[in-house]
Tab-separated table of C-alpha atoms in Angstrom:
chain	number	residue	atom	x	y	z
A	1	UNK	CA	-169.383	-20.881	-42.849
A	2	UNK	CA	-170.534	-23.466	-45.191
A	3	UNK	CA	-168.184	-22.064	-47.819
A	4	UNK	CA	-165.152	-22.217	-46.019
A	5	UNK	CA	-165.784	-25.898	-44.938
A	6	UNK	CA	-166.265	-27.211	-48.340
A	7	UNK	CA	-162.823	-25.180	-49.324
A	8	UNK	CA	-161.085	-27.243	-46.707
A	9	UNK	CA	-160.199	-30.852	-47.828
A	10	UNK	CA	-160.802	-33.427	-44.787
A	11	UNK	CA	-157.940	-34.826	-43.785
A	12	UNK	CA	-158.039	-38.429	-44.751
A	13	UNK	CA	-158.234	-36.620	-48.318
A	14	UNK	CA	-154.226	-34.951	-47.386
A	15	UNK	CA	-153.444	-39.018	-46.443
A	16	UNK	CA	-154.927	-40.305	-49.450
A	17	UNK	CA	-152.702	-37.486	-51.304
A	18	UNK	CA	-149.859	-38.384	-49.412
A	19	UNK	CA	-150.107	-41.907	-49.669
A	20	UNK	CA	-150.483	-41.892	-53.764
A	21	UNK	CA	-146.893	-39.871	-53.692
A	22	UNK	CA	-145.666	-41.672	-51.501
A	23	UNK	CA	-146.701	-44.747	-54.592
A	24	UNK	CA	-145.473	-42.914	-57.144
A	25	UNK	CA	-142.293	-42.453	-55.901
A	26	UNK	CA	-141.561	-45.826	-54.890
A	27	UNK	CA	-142.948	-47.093	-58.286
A	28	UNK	CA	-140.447	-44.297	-59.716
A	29	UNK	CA	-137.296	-45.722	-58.046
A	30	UNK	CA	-138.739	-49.360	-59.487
A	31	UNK	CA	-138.764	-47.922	-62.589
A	32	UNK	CA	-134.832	-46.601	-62.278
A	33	UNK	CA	-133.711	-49.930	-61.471
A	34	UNK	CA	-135.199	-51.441	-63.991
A	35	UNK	CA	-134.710	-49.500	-66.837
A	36	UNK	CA	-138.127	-50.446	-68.238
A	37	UNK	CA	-142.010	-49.244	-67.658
A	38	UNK	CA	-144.159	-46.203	-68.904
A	39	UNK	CA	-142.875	-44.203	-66.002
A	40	UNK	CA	-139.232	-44.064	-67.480
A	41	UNK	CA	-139.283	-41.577	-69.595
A	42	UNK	CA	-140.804	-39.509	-66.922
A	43	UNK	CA	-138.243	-40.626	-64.196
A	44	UNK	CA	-135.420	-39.929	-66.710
A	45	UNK	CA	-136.429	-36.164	-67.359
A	46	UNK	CA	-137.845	-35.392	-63.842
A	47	UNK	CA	-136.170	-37.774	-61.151
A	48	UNK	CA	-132.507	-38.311	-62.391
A	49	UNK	CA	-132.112	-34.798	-62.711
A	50	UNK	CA	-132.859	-34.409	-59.658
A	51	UNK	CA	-131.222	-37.120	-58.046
A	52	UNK	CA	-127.795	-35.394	-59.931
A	53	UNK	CA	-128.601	-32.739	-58.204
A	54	UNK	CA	-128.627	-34.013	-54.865
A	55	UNK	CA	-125.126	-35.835	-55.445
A	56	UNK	CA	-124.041	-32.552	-56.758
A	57	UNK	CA	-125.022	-31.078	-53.492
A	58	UNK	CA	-123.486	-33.673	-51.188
A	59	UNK	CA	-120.251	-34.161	-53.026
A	60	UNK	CA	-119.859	-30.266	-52.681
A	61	UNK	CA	-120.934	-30.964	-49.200
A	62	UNK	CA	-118.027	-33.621	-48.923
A	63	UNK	CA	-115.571	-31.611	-50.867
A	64	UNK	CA	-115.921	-29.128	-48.667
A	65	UNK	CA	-115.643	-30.660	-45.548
A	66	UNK	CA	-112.234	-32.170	-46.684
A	67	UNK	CA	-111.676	-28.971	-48.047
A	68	UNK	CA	-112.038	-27.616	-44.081
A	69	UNK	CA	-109.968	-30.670	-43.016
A	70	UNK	CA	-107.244	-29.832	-45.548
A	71	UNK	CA	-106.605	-26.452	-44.623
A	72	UNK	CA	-106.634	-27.153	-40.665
A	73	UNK	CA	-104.320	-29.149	-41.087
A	74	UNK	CA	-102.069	-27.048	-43.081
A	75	UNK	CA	-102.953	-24.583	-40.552
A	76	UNK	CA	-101.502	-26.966	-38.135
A	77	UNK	CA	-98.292	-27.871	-40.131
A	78	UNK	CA	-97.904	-23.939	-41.099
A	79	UNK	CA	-97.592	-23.322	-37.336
A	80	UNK	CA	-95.191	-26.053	-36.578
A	81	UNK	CA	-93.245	-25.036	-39.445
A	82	UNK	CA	-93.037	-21.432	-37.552
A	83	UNK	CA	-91.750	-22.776	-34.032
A	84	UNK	CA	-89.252	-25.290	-36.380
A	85	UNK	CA	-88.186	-21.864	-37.884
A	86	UNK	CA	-87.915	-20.398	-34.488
A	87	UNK	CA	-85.637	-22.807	-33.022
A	88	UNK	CA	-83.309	-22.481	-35.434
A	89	UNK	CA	-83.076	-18.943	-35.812
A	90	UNK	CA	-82.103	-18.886	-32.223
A	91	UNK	CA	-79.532	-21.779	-32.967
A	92	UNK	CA	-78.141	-20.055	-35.367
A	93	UNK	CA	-78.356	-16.729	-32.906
A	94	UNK	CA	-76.475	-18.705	-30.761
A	95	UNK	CA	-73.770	-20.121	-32.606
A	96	UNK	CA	-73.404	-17.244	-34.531
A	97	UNK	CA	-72.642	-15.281	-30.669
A	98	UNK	CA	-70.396	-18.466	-29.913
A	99	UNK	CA	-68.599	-17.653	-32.702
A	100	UNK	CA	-67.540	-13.896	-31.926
A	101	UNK	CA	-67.211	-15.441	-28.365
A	102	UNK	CA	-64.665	-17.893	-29.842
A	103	UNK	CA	-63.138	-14.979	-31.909
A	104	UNK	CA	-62.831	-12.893	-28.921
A	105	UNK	CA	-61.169	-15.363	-26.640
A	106	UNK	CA	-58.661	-16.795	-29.392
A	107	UNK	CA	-57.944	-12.993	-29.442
A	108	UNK	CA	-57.028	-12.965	-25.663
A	109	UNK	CA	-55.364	-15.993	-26.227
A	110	UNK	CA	-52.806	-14.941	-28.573
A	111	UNK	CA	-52.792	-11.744	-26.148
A	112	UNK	CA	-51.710	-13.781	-23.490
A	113	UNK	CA	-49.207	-15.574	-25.536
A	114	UNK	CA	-47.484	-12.251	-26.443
A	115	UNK	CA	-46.779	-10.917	-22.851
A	116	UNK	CA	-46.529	-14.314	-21.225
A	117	UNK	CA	-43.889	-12.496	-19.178
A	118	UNK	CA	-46.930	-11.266	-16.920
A	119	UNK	CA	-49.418	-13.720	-14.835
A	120	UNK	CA	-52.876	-12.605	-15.595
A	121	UNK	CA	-56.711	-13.462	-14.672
A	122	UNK	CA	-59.752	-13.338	-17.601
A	123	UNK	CA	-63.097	-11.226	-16.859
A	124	UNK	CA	-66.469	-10.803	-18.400
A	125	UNK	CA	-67.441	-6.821	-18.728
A	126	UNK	CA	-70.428	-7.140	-16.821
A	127	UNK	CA	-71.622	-3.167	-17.322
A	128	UNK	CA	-70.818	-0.178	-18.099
A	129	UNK	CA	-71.273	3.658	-18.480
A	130	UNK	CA	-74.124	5.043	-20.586
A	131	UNK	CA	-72.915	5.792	-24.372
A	132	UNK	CA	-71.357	3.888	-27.542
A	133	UNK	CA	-68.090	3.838	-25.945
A	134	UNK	CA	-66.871	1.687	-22.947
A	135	UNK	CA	-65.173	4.531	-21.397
A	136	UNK	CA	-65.767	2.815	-17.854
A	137	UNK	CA	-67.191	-0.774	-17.685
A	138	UNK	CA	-67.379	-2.985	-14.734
A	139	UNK	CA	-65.421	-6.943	-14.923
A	140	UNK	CA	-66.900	-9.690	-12.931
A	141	UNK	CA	-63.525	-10.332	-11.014
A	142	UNK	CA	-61.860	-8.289	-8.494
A	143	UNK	CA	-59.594	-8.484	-5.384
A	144	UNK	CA	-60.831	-12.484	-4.355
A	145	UNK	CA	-59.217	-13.142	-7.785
A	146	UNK	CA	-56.067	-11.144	-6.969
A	147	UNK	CA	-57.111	-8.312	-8.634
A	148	UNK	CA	-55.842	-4.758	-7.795
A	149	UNK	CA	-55.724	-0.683	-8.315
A	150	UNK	CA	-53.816	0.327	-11.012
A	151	UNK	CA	-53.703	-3.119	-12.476
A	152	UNK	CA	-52.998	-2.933	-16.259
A	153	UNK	CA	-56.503	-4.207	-18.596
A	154	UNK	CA	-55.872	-5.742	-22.141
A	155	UNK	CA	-58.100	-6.934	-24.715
A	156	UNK	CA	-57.766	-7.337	-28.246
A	157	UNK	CA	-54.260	-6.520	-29.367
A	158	UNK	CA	-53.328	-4.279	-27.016
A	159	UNK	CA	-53.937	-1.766	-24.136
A	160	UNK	CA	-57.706	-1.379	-22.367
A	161	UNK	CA	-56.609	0.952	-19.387
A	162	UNK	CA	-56.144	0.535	-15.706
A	163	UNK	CA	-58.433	-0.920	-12.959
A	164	UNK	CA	-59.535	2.266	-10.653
A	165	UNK	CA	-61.412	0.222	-8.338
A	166	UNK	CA	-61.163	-3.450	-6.886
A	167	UNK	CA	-64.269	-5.118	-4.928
A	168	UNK	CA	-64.493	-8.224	-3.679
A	169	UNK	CA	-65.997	-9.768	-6.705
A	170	UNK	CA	-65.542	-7.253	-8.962
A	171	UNK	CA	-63.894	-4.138	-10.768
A	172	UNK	CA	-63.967	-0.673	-12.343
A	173	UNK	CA	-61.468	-0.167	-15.282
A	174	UNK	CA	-61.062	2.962	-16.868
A	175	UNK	CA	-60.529	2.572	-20.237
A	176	UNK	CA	-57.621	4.958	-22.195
A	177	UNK	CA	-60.186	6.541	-24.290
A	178	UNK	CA	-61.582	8.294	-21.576
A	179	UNK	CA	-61.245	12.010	-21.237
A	180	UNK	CA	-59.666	11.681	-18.076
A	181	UNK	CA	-56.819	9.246	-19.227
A	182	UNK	CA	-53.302	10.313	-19.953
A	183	UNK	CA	-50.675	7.743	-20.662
A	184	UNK	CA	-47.522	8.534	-21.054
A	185	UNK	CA	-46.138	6.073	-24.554
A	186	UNK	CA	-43.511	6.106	-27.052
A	187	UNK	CA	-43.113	5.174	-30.741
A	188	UNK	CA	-41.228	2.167	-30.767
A	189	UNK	CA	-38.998	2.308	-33.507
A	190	UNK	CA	-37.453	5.443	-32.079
A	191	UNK	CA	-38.161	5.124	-27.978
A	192	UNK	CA	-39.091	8.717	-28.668
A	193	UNK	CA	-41.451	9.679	-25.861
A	194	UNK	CA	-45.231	11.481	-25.897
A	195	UNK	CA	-48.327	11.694	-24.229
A	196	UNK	CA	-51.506	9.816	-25.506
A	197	UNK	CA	-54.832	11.597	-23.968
A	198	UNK	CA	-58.268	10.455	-23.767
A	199	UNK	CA	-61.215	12.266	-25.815
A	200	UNK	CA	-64.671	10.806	-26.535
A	201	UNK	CA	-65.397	13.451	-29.142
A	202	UNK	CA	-62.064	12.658	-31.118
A	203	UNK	CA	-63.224	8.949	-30.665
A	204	UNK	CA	-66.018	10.073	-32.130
A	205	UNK	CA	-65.028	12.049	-34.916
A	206	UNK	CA	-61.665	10.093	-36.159
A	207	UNK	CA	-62.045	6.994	-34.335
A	208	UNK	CA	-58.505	8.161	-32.836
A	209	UNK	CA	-57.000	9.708	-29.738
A	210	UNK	CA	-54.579	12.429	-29.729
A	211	UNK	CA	-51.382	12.309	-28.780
A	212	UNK	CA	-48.852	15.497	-27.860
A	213	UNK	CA	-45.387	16.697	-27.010
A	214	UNK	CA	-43.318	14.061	-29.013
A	215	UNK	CA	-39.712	15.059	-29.092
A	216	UNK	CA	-38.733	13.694	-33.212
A	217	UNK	CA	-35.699	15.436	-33.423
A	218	UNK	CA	-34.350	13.467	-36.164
A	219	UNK	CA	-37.900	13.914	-37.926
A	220	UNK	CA	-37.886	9.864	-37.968
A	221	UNK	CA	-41.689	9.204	-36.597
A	222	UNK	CA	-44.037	7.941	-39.509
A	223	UNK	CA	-47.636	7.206	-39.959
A	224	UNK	CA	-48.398	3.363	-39.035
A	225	UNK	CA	-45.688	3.754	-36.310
A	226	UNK	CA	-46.380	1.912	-33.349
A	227	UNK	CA	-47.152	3.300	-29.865
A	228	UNK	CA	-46.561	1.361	-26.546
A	229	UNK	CA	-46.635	2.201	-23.372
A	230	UNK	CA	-43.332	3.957	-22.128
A	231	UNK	CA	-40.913	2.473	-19.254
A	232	UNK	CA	-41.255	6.162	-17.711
A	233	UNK	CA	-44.954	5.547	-16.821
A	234	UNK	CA	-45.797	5.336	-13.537
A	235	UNK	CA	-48.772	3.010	-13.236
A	236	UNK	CA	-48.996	1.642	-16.901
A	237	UNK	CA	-46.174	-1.534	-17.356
A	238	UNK	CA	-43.987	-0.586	-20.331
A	239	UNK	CA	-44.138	-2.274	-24.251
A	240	UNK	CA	-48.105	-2.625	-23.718
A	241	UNK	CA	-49.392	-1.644	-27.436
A	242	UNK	CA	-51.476	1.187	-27.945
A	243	UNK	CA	-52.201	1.720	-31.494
A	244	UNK	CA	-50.584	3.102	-35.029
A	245	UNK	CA	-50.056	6.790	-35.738
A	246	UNK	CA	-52.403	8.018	-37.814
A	247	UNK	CA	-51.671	11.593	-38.129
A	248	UNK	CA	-48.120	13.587	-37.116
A	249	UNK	CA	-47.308	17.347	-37.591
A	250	UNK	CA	-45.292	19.770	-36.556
A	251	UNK	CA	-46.394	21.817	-33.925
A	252	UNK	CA	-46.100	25.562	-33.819
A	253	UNK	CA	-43.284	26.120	-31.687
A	254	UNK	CA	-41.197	23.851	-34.230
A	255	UNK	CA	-39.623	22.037	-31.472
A	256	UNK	CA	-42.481	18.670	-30.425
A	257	UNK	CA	-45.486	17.272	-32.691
A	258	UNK	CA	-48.809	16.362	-32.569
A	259	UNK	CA	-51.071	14.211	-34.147
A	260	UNK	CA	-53.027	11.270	-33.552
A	261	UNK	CA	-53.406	7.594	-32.894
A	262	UNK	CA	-55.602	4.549	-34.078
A	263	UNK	CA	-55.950	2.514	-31.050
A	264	UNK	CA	-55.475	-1.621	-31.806
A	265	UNK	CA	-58.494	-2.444	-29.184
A	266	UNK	CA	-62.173	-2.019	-30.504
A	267	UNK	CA	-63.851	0.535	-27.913
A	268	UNK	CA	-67.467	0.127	-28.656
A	269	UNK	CA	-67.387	-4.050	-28.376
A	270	UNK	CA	-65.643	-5.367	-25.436
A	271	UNK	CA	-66.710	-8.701	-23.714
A	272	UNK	CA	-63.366	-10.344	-22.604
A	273	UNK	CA	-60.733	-8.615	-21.136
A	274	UNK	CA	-57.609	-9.682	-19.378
A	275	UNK	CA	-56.315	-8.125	-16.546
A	276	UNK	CA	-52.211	-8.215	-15.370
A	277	UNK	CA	-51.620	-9.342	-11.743
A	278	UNK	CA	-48.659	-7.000	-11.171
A	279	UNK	CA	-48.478	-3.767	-10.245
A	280	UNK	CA	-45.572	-0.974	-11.808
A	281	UNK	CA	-45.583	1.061	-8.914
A	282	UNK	CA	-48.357	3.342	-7.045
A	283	UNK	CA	-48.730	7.270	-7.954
A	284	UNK	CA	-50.660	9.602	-10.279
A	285	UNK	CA	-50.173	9.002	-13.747
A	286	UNK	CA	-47.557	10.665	-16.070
């Protein structure tokens, strides 16, 4: 017991202790002011050093808190930069759709202007059948906008089809791509007469339709001929262009050809349409 007490300094030993540090310090920091006194050698290789080291370790401090600052707030700008970005992709989205839009409707334009013989009414497609091609497709005007069966549909440069159905507000057009379609046509430098049909997988394959029984007795049809709708067709009005020939032959029998035919309107993008408000004359189609 007696050991262990006389191992343990009393405490008002510790305060003494304490207290001459405490002395030595301050007299220290006197010393580094001054520049002068036996403790500056001793201030100058224990104290400065590490004094340097303790504004090493807060200017890192600092640094790196501005350091943090810095890259929040590039963090910050880097996102605003983003939604900036953003915006004017979809600006440009939108311009850039404004522009085919523009395209599309100078098209029907200068459409109109070339059978301005006929009254017609503009439609958005609205929807239509499941595929790449717009076979069927639904417009967003119908019989309130004097819309009827068997009306005539243009877009582009030329022929769509024919309306099969008229709602109140809307309508069904089938197109003449579709494998149901016939229209009777001719080639109009010759007013020789033949039958365009409908066929998805020809669409598919050539990008053309075929075409049948054309009387070219004088062997005068070409490639690039143009095909229009004939005056003997019973629902389709007559000089409505159709497309260029892109293929002719000789049939077997020696006496009609066959071949095909690049249609003028672009089957697998319509948006505008126009649609004639006069009817040929009821019937099936020929």
């Amino acid at each position: 017991m007696n050991k262990k007490s006389r191992r343990n300094l009393p405490n008002r030993y510790i305060i003494l202790i304490i207290a001459f540090f405490c002395a030595v310090l301050m007299i220290a920091t006197t010393v580094l002011n001054t520049g002068y006194g036996p403790f500056s050698v001793i201030a100058d290789v224990v104290f400065v050093p590490m004094q340097n080291g303790i504004n090493k370790i807060t200017n890192v401090i600092y640094d790196f808190d501005d350091q943090f600052q810095t890259r929040e707030e590039l963090i910050a700008e880097n996102e605003s930069l983003k939604e900036k970005v953003d915006e004017l992709t979809q600006k440009n989205n939108e311009l850039v759709l404004d522009g085919y839009e523009l395209d599309d409707l100078r098209e029907l334009y200068e459409l109109d202007d070339q059978y301005s013989d006929y009254e017609k009414v503009g439609a958005y497609v609205i929807a239509k059948d499941s595929g790449n091609w717009f076979s069927t497709f639904t417009i967003n005007k119908g019989a309130s906008d004097g819309i009827e069966e068997n009306m005539n549909v243009l877009a582009g440069s030329g022929l769509v089809g024919i309306v099969t159905k008229a709602g109140e507000h809307y309508s069904i057009v089938r197109t003449i791509i579709d494998d149901s379609s016939n229209v009777s046509a001719m080639v109009l430098s010759s007013s020789d007469n033949l039958i365009v049909s409908g066929s998805l997988s020809e669409m598919d394959s050539s990008g053309s339709l075929p075409f049948s029984e054309l009387l070219d007795r004088d062997d005068e049809v070409r490639q690039n001929d143009a095909i229009v709708t004939s005056y003997i067709s019973e629902k389709y009005l007559p000089g409505l262009l159709i497309g260029y020939i892109s293929r002719v032959e000789s049939d077997p029998n020696q006496l009609t050809k066959s071949g095909t035919v690049a249609p003028v309107v672009d089957f697998e993008h319509l948006q505008e349409v126009l649609v004639i408000l006069k009817l040929k004359e009821t019937g099936d189609e020929s």
